[in-house]
Coordinates of C-alpha atoms in Angstrom, one line a residue:
M1 CA 3.7 -10.2 35.9
N2 CA 5.6 -7.5 33.9
Q3 CA 7.8 -5.4 36.0
H4 CA 9.2 -2.8 33.6
T5 CA 6.1 -1.6 31.6
P6 CA 5.7 2.2 31.2
I7 CA 1.9 1.8 31.2
P8 CA 0.0 0.2 34.1
R9 CA -1.7 -3.1 33.1
T10 CA -5.0 -2.0 34.7
I11 CA -5.1 1.0 32.3
V12 CA -4.5 -1.2 29.2
E13 CA -7.1 -3.8 30.3
A14 CA -9.7 -1.2 31.1
A15 CA -9.3 0.4 27.7
I16 CA -9.6 -3.0 26.0
Q17 CA -12.8 -3.7 27.9
K18 CA -14.1 -0.4 26.9
T19 CA -13.5 -1.1 23.2
G20 CA -15.0 -4.6 23.4
L21 CA -12.2 -6.1 21.6
A22 CA -12.0 -9.9 22.2
N23 CA -8.7 -10.2 20.4
V24 CA -6.4 -7.2 20.4
G25 CA -3.7 -9.0 18.4
G26 CA -6.2 -9.6 15.6
A27 CA -7.7 -6.1 15.6
S28 CA -7.9 -3.9 12.5
I29 CA -5.6 -0.9 12.1
R30 CA -8.5 1.5 12.9
E31 CA -9.5 -0.5 16.0
I32 CA -5.9 -0.5 17.3
R33 CA -5.8 3.2 16.7
R34 CA -8.9 3.8 18.8
L35 CA -7.6 1.6 21.5
I36 CA -4.2 3.6 21.6
D37 CA -6.2 6.8 21.8
L38 CA -8.0 5.7 24.9
I39 CA -4.8 4.3 26.6
E40 CA -2.9 7.5 25.9
A41 CA -5.7 9.7 27.3
D42 CA -5.8 7.6 30.5
S43 CA -2.1 7.0 31.1
G44 CA -0.6 10.2 29.8
V45 CA 2.0 8.1 28.0
S46 CA 2.6 8.5 24.4
F47 CA 2.7 5.4 22.2
L48 CA 5.5 4.7 19.6
R49 CA 3.0 4.2 16.8
M50 CA 3.9 1.8 14.1
E51 CA 0.5 0.3 13.3
M52 CA -0.7 2.7 10.6
G53 CA 0.9 3.8 7.4
I54 CA 0.3 7.5 7.7
P55 CA 2.8 9.9 6.2
G56 CA 5.1 11.3 8.7
L57 CA 6.3 14.3 6.7
A58 CA 4.7 17.6 5.7
P59 CA 3.1 17.8 2.3
P60 CA 4.8 19.8 -0.4
A61 CA 3.8 23.5 -0.3
I62 CA 3.4 23.6 -4.0
G63 CA 0.3 21.3 -3.8
V64 CA -1.2 23.3 -1.0
E65 CA -0.7 26.5 -2.7
A66 CA -2.2 25.2 -5.9
E67 CA -5.3 24.1 -4.1
R68 CA -5.7 27.6 -2.5
A69 CA -5.5 29.1 -6.0
A70 CA -8.0 26.7 -7.4
L71 CA -10.4 27.5 -4.6
A72 CA -10.0 31.2 -4.9
A73 CA -10.7 30.7 -8.6
G74 CA -14.1 29.2 -7.7
V75 CA -13.7 25.5 -8.6
A76 CA -15.8 24.5 -5.5
Q77 CA -18.8 25.9 -7.5
H78 CA -18.4 23.3 -10.2
Y79 CA -18.6 19.5 -10.5
P80 CA -15.2 18.1 -11.5
P81 CA -15.0 16.0 -14.7
V82 CA -15.5 12.3 -13.8
A83 CA -12.4 11.5 -15.8
G84 CA -10.3 14.2 -14.2
V85 CA -9.2 17.8 -15.0
P86 CA -7.1 18.1 -18.1
E87 CA -4.1 19.5 -16.1
L88 CA -3.9 16.5 -13.9
K89 CA -4.4 14.0 -16.6
H90 CA -1.5 15.6 -18.6
E91 CA 0.9 15.4 -15.6
V92 CA -0.1 11.9 -14.7
S93 CA 0.8 10.8 -18.3
R94 CA 4.1 12.6 -18.1
F95 CA 4.8 11.1 -14.7
V96 CA 4.2 7.5 -15.9
Q97 CA 6.5 8.2 -18.8
N98 CA 9.3 9.7 -16.6
V99 CA 9.1 7.3 -13.7
I100 CA 8.1 4.0 -15.3
G101 CA 9.2 4.5 -18.9
V102 CA 5.7 3.7 -20.3
S103 CA 3.7 5.8 -22.7
V104 CA 0.0 6.0 -21.6
S105 CA -2.5 8.5 -23.2
E106 CA -4.1 11.1 -21.1
E107 CA -7.4 9.4 -21.6
G108 CA -6.4 6.6 -19.4
C109 CA -5.0 8.7 -16.6
L110 CA -7.8 8.9 -14.1
P111 CA -8.0 10.4 -10.6
T112 CA -9.6 8.5 -7.9
V113 CA -10.6 9.2 -4.3
G114 CA -7.4 7.5 -3.1
T115 CA -6.1 4.5 -4.7
L116 CA -8.6 2.4 -2.8
Q117 CA -11.3 3.7 -4.9
G118 CA -9.3 2.9 -7.9
S119 CA -8.9 -0.8 -6.7
M120 CA -12.6 -1.0 -5.8
A121 CA -13.6 0.2 -9.2
A122 CA -11.2 -2.2 -10.9
F123 CA -12.4 -5.2 -8.9
L124 CA -16.0 -4.3 -9.8
V125 CA -15.5 -4.2 -13.5
A126 CA -13.0 -7.1 -13.6
G127 CA -15.7 -9.3 -11.9
H128 CA -18.0 -8.7 -14.8
M129 CA -15.6 -8.9 -17.8
H130 CA -16.1 -12.7 -18.2
P131 CA -19.1 -14.8 -17.2
G132 CA -18.3 -17.1 -14.3
R133 CA -14.9 -15.6 -13.5
R134 CA -15.4 -14.2 -10.0
A135 CA -12.1 -14.8 -8.2
V136 CA -9.2 -12.4 -7.4
L137 CA -5.8 -13.6 -6.7
F138 CA -3.8 -11.8 -4.2
L139 CA 0.0 -12.1 -4.1
D140 CA 0.4 -11.9 -0.3
P141 CA 1.4 -10.5 2.2
G142 CA -0.6 -7.5 1.3
F143 CA -2.7 -4.6 2.4
P144 CA -5.7 -6.1 4.3
V145 CA -8.3 -3.7 2.8
H146 CA -7.8 -4.9 -0.7
A147 CA -9.1 -8.4 0.2
L148 CA -11.9 -6.7 2.2
Q149 CA -13.0 -4.8 -1.0
A150 CA -13.1 -8.0 -2.9
R151 CA -15.3 -9.8 -0.3
M152 CA -17.5 -6.7 -0.2
L153 CA -18.2 -7.2 -3.9
G154 CA -18.9 -10.9 -3.6
L155 CA -15.7 -11.9 -5.2
E156 CA -13.8 -15.0 -4.2
V157 CA -10.5 -14.2 -2.5
R158 CA -7.6 -16.4 -3.4
R159 CA -4.1 -16.1 -1.8
L160 CA -0.6 -16.9 -2.8
D161 CA 2.2 -16.2 -0.4
I162 CA 4.7 -14.6 -2.8
A163 CA 7.6 -14.9 -0.3
D164 CA 7.5 -18.7 -0.8
S165 CA 7.3 -18.4 -4.6
R166 CA 10.0 -16.0 -5.6
G167 CA 12.2 -16.3 -8.7
P168 CA 11.9 -19.6 -10.7
K169 CA 9.1 -20.9 -8.4
L170 CA 6.7 -18.1 -9.4
A171 CA 5.5 -19.5 -12.8
E172 CA 4.4 -22.9 -11.5
A173 CA 2.8 -21.2 -8.4
L174 CA 0.8 -18.9 -10.5
E175 CA -0.4 -21.5 -12.9
A176 CA -1.6 -23.7 -10.0
Q177 CA -3.9 -20.8 -9.0
L178 CA -4.9 -19.8 -12.5
A179 CA -5.5 -23.2 -14.2
D180 CA -9.2 -23.6 -13.3
G181 CA -10.0 -20.4 -15.3
S182 CA -12.0 -18.7 -12.5
V183 CA -9.6 -15.8 -11.7
C184 CA -10.6 -12.4 -13.2
A185 CA -7.9 -10.2 -11.6
L186 CA -4.5 -10.4 -9.8
L187 CA -3.2 -7.7 -7.4
Y188 CA 0.2 -7.2 -5.7
S189 CA 2.1 -4.2 -4.3
N190 CA 5.7 -3.3 -5.5
P191 CA 7.4 -2.4 -3.2
N192 CA 5.5 -4.8 -1.0
N193 CA 3.3 -3.8 1.9
P194 CA 4.2 -5.1 4.5
T195 CA 7.5 -6.8 3.8
W196 CA 9.1 -4.3 1.5
M197 CA 10.1 -7.0 -0.9
C198 CA 10.3 -5.9 -4.6
L199 CA 9.4 -8.0 -7.5
N200 CA 12.1 -7.9 -10.1
D201 CA 11.7 -7.7 -13.9
E202 CA 12.0 -11.4 -14.5
E203 CA 9.1 -12.0 -12.0
L204 CA 7.0 -9.3 -13.5
A205 CA 7.5 -10.9 -17.0
V206 CA 6.2 -14.1 -15.5
I207 CA 3.1 -12.2 -14.2
A208 CA 2.6 -10.6 -17.5
A209 CA 2.8 -13.8 -19.4
A210 CA 0.2 -15.4 -17.1
A211 CA -2.2 -12.4 -17.6
D212 CA -1.9 -12.6 -21.4
R213 CA -2.4 -16.5 -21.3
H214 CA -5.4 -16.3 -19.1
D215 CA -6.9 -12.9 -20.2
L216 CA -7.0 -11.5 -16.7
L217 CA -6.4 -8.0 -15.3
V218 CA -3.3 -7.3 -13.3
L219 CA -3.6 -4.5 -10.7
E220 CA -0.2 -3.1 -9.8
D221 CA -0.3 -1.3 -6.5
F222 CA 2.3 1.5 -6.5
A223 CA 1.5 3.0 -3.2
Y224 CA 5.3 3.4 -2.7
I225 CA 6.3 4.1 -6.2
A226 CA 10.0 4.3 -6.8
M227 CA 10.7 4.3 -2.9
D228 CA 13.1 1.3 -3.1
T229 CA 16.2 3.2 -2.2
R230 CA 18.5 0.5 -3.5
T231 CA 17.9 1.8 -7.1
P232 CA 18.9 5.4 -8.1
Y233 CA 15.8 6.3 -10.1
R234 CA 16.2 9.2 -12.4
L235 CA 12.6 10.3 -12.7
D236 CA 13.3 12.2 -15.8
G237 CA 12.4 9.6 -18.5
N238 CA 15.7 7.9 -18.5
A239 CA 16.6 4.5 -17.0
P240 CA 16.6 3.2 -14.4
F241 CA 12.8 3.0 -14.3
Q242 CA 10.4 1.7 -11.7
P243 CA 9.9 -2.0 -12.6
S244 CA 6.4 -2.6 -13.9
V245 CA 4.3 -5.3 -15.4
L246 CA 3.4 -2.8 -18.1
H247 CA 7.0 -3.3 -19.6
H248 CA 5.7 -6.8 -20.6
S249 CA 1.9 -6.7 -21.0
D250 CA -0.8 -4.1 -21.3
R251 CA -3.4 -6.1 -19.5
A252 CA -2.8 -4.2 -16.3
L253 CA -3.8 -1.1 -14.3
L254 CA -1.6 1.0 -12.2
L255 CA -2.7 2.2 -8.8
I256 CA -0.5 5.2 -7.9
S257 CA -0.9 6.8 -4.5
S258 CA -0.1 10.4 -3.6
S259 CA -0.2 9.5 0.1
K260 CA 3.3 8.2 0.9
A261 CA 5.5 9.5 -2.0
F262 CA 4.0 13.0 -1.8
S263 CA 2.7 13.1 1.8
Y264 CA -0.8 14.1 0.4
A265 CA -2.9 11.5 2.2
G266 CA -5.5 13.8 3.6
Q267 CA -6.8 15.0 0.3
R268 CA -7.8 11.5 -0.9
V269 CA -6.6 11.8 -4.4
G270 CA -4.9 9.0 -6.2
M271 CA -4.2 7.9 -9.8
L272 CA -5.6 5.0 -11.7
V273 CA -3.7 4.4 -15.0
V274 CA -5.2 2.4 -17.8
P275 CA -2.9 1.5 -20.8
D276 CA -4.3 2.4 -24.2
A277 CA -4.9 -1.2 -25.3
Q278 CA -6.7 -2.2 -22.1
Y279 CA -8.7 1.0 -22.3
A280 CA -10.0 0.0 -25.7
R281 CA -10.7 -3.6 -25.1
R282 CA -14.3 -4.7 -25.4
Y283 CA -16.0 -7.2 -23.2
P284 CA -19.7 -7.8 -24.3
E285 CA -20.6 -8.8 -20.6
L286 CA -19.8 -5.3 -19.3
A287 CA -22.6 -3.6 -21.3
G288 CA -25.3 -5.1 -19.1
W289 CA -23.7 -3.8 -16.0
F290 CA -22.2 -0.5 -17.0
G291 CA -23.9 0.5 -20.3
H292 CA -20.5 0.1 -22.2
E293 CA -18.6 -2.8 -23.7
R294 CA -15.3 -0.8 -23.9
F295 CA -13.4 -1.3 -20.7
G296 CA -12.3 2.3 -20.2
A297 CA -15.9 3.6 -20.6
A298 CA -17.2 0.9 -18.2
L299 CA -14.6 1.9 -15.7
T300 CA -14.9 5.7 -16.0
L301 CA -18.6 6.3 -16.9
G302 CA -19.8 3.3 -15.0
A303 CA -17.8 2.4 -11.9
L304 CA -16.1 5.7 -11.1
Y305 CA -19.1 7.7 -11.9
G306 CA -21.4 5.4 -9.9
F307 CA -19.0 5.6 -6.8
S308 CA -18.5 9.4 -6.5
A309 CA -19.0 11.1 -9.8
G310 CA -15.6 12.6 -9.5
V311 CA -12.8 13.5 -7.2
S312 CA -12.3 16.7 -5.1
H313 CA -11.8 19.5 -7.7
S314 CA -9.2 21.5 -5.7
A315 CA -7.3 18.3 -4.7
Q316 CA -6.8 17.5 -8.4
Y317 CA -5.1 20.9 -9.0
G318 CA -2.9 20.3 -6.0
L319 CA -1.7 16.9 -7.2
A320 CA -1.3 18.3 -10.7
A321 CA 1.0 21.0 -9.4
I322 CA 3.1 18.4 -7.4
L323 CA 3.5 16.1 -10.5
K324 CA 4.4 19.0 -12.7
A325 CA 7.2 19.9 -10.3
V326 CA 8.3 16.4 -10.3
N327 CA 8.2 16.1 -14.1
E328 CA 10.2 19.3 -14.5
G329 CA 12.8 18.4 -12.0
E330 CA 11.8 21.0 -9.5
Y331 CA 10.7 18.6 -6.8
R332 CA 12.5 15.4 -6.0
F333 CA 10.0 13.4 -4.0
L334 CA 12.4 10.6 -3.3
D335 CA 14.0 12.6 -0.6
T336 CA 11.0 11.4 1.3
A337 CA 11.9 7.8 0.6
D338 CA 15.5 8.5 1.9
E339 CA 14.1 9.8 5.2
Y340 CA 11.9 6.7 5.7
S341 CA 14.8 4.5 4.7
G342 CA 17.1 6.0 7.4
R343 CA 14.5 5.6 10.1
A344 CA 13.9 1.9 9.1
A345 CA 17.5 1.1 9.2
E346 CA 17.8 2.6 12.8
A347 CA 14.6 1.0 14.0
K348 CA 15.7 -2.4 12.7
R349 CA 19.0 -2.2 14.5
I350 CA 17.3 -1.4 17.8
F351 CA 14.8 -4.3 17.5
V352 CA 17.5 -6.8 16.6
R353 CA 19.6 -5.6 19.4
H354 CA 16.8 -6.5 21.9
G355 CA 16.2 -10.1 20.7
F356 CA 13.8 -9.5 17.8
S357 CA 14.4 -11.0 14.3
L358 CA 13.4 -9.8 10.9
V359 CA 10.6 -12.0 9.5
Y360 CA 11.3 -11.1 5.9
D361 CA 14.9 -10.1 5.3
T362 CA 15.8 -11.2 1.8
D363 CA 14.7 -10.1 -1.8
V364 CA 15.4 -13.4 -3.7
D365 CA 19.1 -13.4 -3.5
Q366 CA 19.8 -10.0 -2.0
P367 CA 19.1 -8.2 1.3
L368 CA 15.9 -6.3 1.5
G369 CA 16.0 -2.6 1.2
D370 CA 15.1 -0.2 4.1
G371 CA 11.8 1.5 3.6
F372 CA 8.4 2.5 4.9
Y373 CA 7.7 -0.9 6.5
F374 CA 9.6 -3.8 8.0
T375 CA 8.6 -7.1 9.7
I376 CA 9.7 -8.4 13.1
A377 CA 9.2 -11.4 15.4
Y378 CA 10.1 -12.3 18.9
P379 CA 10.8 -15.8 20.2
G380 CA 7.9 -17.6 21.9
F381 CA 5.3 -15.2 20.6
T382 CA 2.7 -15.4 17.7
G383 CA 2.2 -12.2 15.9
E384 CA -1.1 -11.6 17.5
A385 CA 0.2 -12.2 21.0
L386 CA 3.1 -10.0 20.3
V387 CA 0.8 -7.1 19.3
A388 CA -1.1 -7.4 22.5
E389 CA 1.9 -7.6 24.8
L390 CA 3.7 -4.6 23.3
F391 CA 0.7 -2.5 24.2
Y392 CA 1.9 -2.6 27.8
Y393 CA 5.2 -1.0 26.7
G394 CA 3.5 1.7 24.6
I395 CA 4.5 0.2 21.2
S396 CA 1.9 -0.5 18.5
A397 CA 2.0 -2.5 15.2
I398 CA -0.2 -5.0 13.4
A399 CA 0.0 -8.8 13.1
L400 CA 1.2 -10.1 9.8
S401 CA -1.6 -12.7 10.0
S402 CA -3.9 -9.8 8.9
T403 CA -2.0 -9.2 5.7
G404 CA -2.4 -12.9 4.4
A405 CA 1.2 -13.8 5.5
R406 CA 1.9 -17.4 6.5
R407 CA 4.8 -16.3 8.8
E408 CA 4.2 -15.1 12.3
G409 CA 5.2 -11.6 13.3
L410 CA 4.4 -7.9 13.1
R411 CA 4.4 -5.2 10.5
A412 CA 6.1 -2.1 11.7
C413 CA 5.7 1.3 10.0
V414 CA 8.4 3.9 10.5
S415 CA 6.4 7.0 9.4
F416 CA 5.9 8.1 13.1
L417 CA 9.3 7.1 14.3
P418 CA 11.4 10.2 13.8
T419 CA 15.1 10.1 14.9
E420 CA 14.3 11.9 18.2
V421 CA 12.1 9.0 19.5
M422 CA 14.6 6.2 18.7
P423 CA 16.2 6.5 22.2
E424 CA 12.7 5.9 23.8
L425 CA 12.2 2.9 21.4
D426 CA 15.5 1.6 22.7
R427 CA 14.4 2.0 26.4
R428 CA 11.0 0.4 25.9
L429 CA 12.4 -2.6 24.0
A430 CA 15.0 -3.0 26.7
A431 CA 12.2 -3.2 29.2
F432 CA 10.3 -5.7 27.2
R433 CA 13.4 -7.9 26.9
A434 CA 13.9 -7.7 30.6
D435 CA 10.4 -9.0 31.2
H436 CA 10.6 -11.6 28.4
P437 CA 14.2 -12.9 28.3
V438 CA 15.2 -14.7 25.1
P439 CA 15.8 -18.4 25.8
K440 CA 19.5 -19.3 25.4
S441 CA 20.1 -21.7 22.6
N442 CA 22.0 -24.9 23.5

């Protein structure tokens, strides 16, 4: 029996019973959040919440003010253009040039209701580009909802644990997954959620070559664009640029989030960027589903129109103002990344001091950077068992098993771990270790 838990076991168990969760460790992020809310209400103890990747910083005032101005001007009266307001499309195109070093026409710069709508639309169209090709390959670990989306659309989910196939191993591992010709799309995040690994330019070239060889669509998830603090990104159209598969192939879409980099999650406005060549490609099979053979038209006038017929009018003006400030050097959004990096470095030190280990700690041949997420494990615990046990200590995270990872452990997010709560994290982990001593090695 635990002796040092800040929350009585009876309260935690009563909350679990109330939610009906049979396996707390395997619960979804939203299910964990609901369970925490119940426990906090009954115990009066605040959790150290690391389960959900919610921005922990205030949104830039320039976006908020731009939305107010747009609403005052009456945009709420009008339907927004499905392909986006011109001001936003212009700034997205500039942003891609400045941060990634790739030129994309404004036509292919599309707003979406969060990047999850962008991935859903891309999966939908990709699954109908070629007859009989209905599989999506995920370079795991990854964001669990992407695989959920593919399953919702009736697509086969294939998985490749990228951590075991880095560097020279990647080409062979990819070919083994793609050889049967049934994969229509491939998705990965860079930096990676949950490990914070970053694919390098050589690996992206391998992915690009595979996309060209097999005529498949690459979805590059930039939820944390340019937030690898190991590289001093300029953001002004000069190198170093955010590494991207678009440097090697045009058979790719970019999913760029405003949630983490700009702390604009609540407005549900993301960016889906389609390079010119891919926008213009024709796939006869698409006409029967979307009324258009051209990829860009099928995506915009078919999938995105069918999903929501546009994105919040005022939110588009808010994001446009933020991007304009970035593009003109007036707002350096990477200060956000620096804040999260500092939190991660301190939290890692505390976890390791109390017997935890980092599940993923290297990026091919160099140490991982410190960022929005990190991964941890504890001797004698599976990831799911560790999630459940930490609840009694008022600490929440998600199991790596939910991300497609082969390794056991947890994903921890630092967005809700400001500096002032680090001493409390230290105390609670000390209590956890006292109740679960690390076996001494021989």
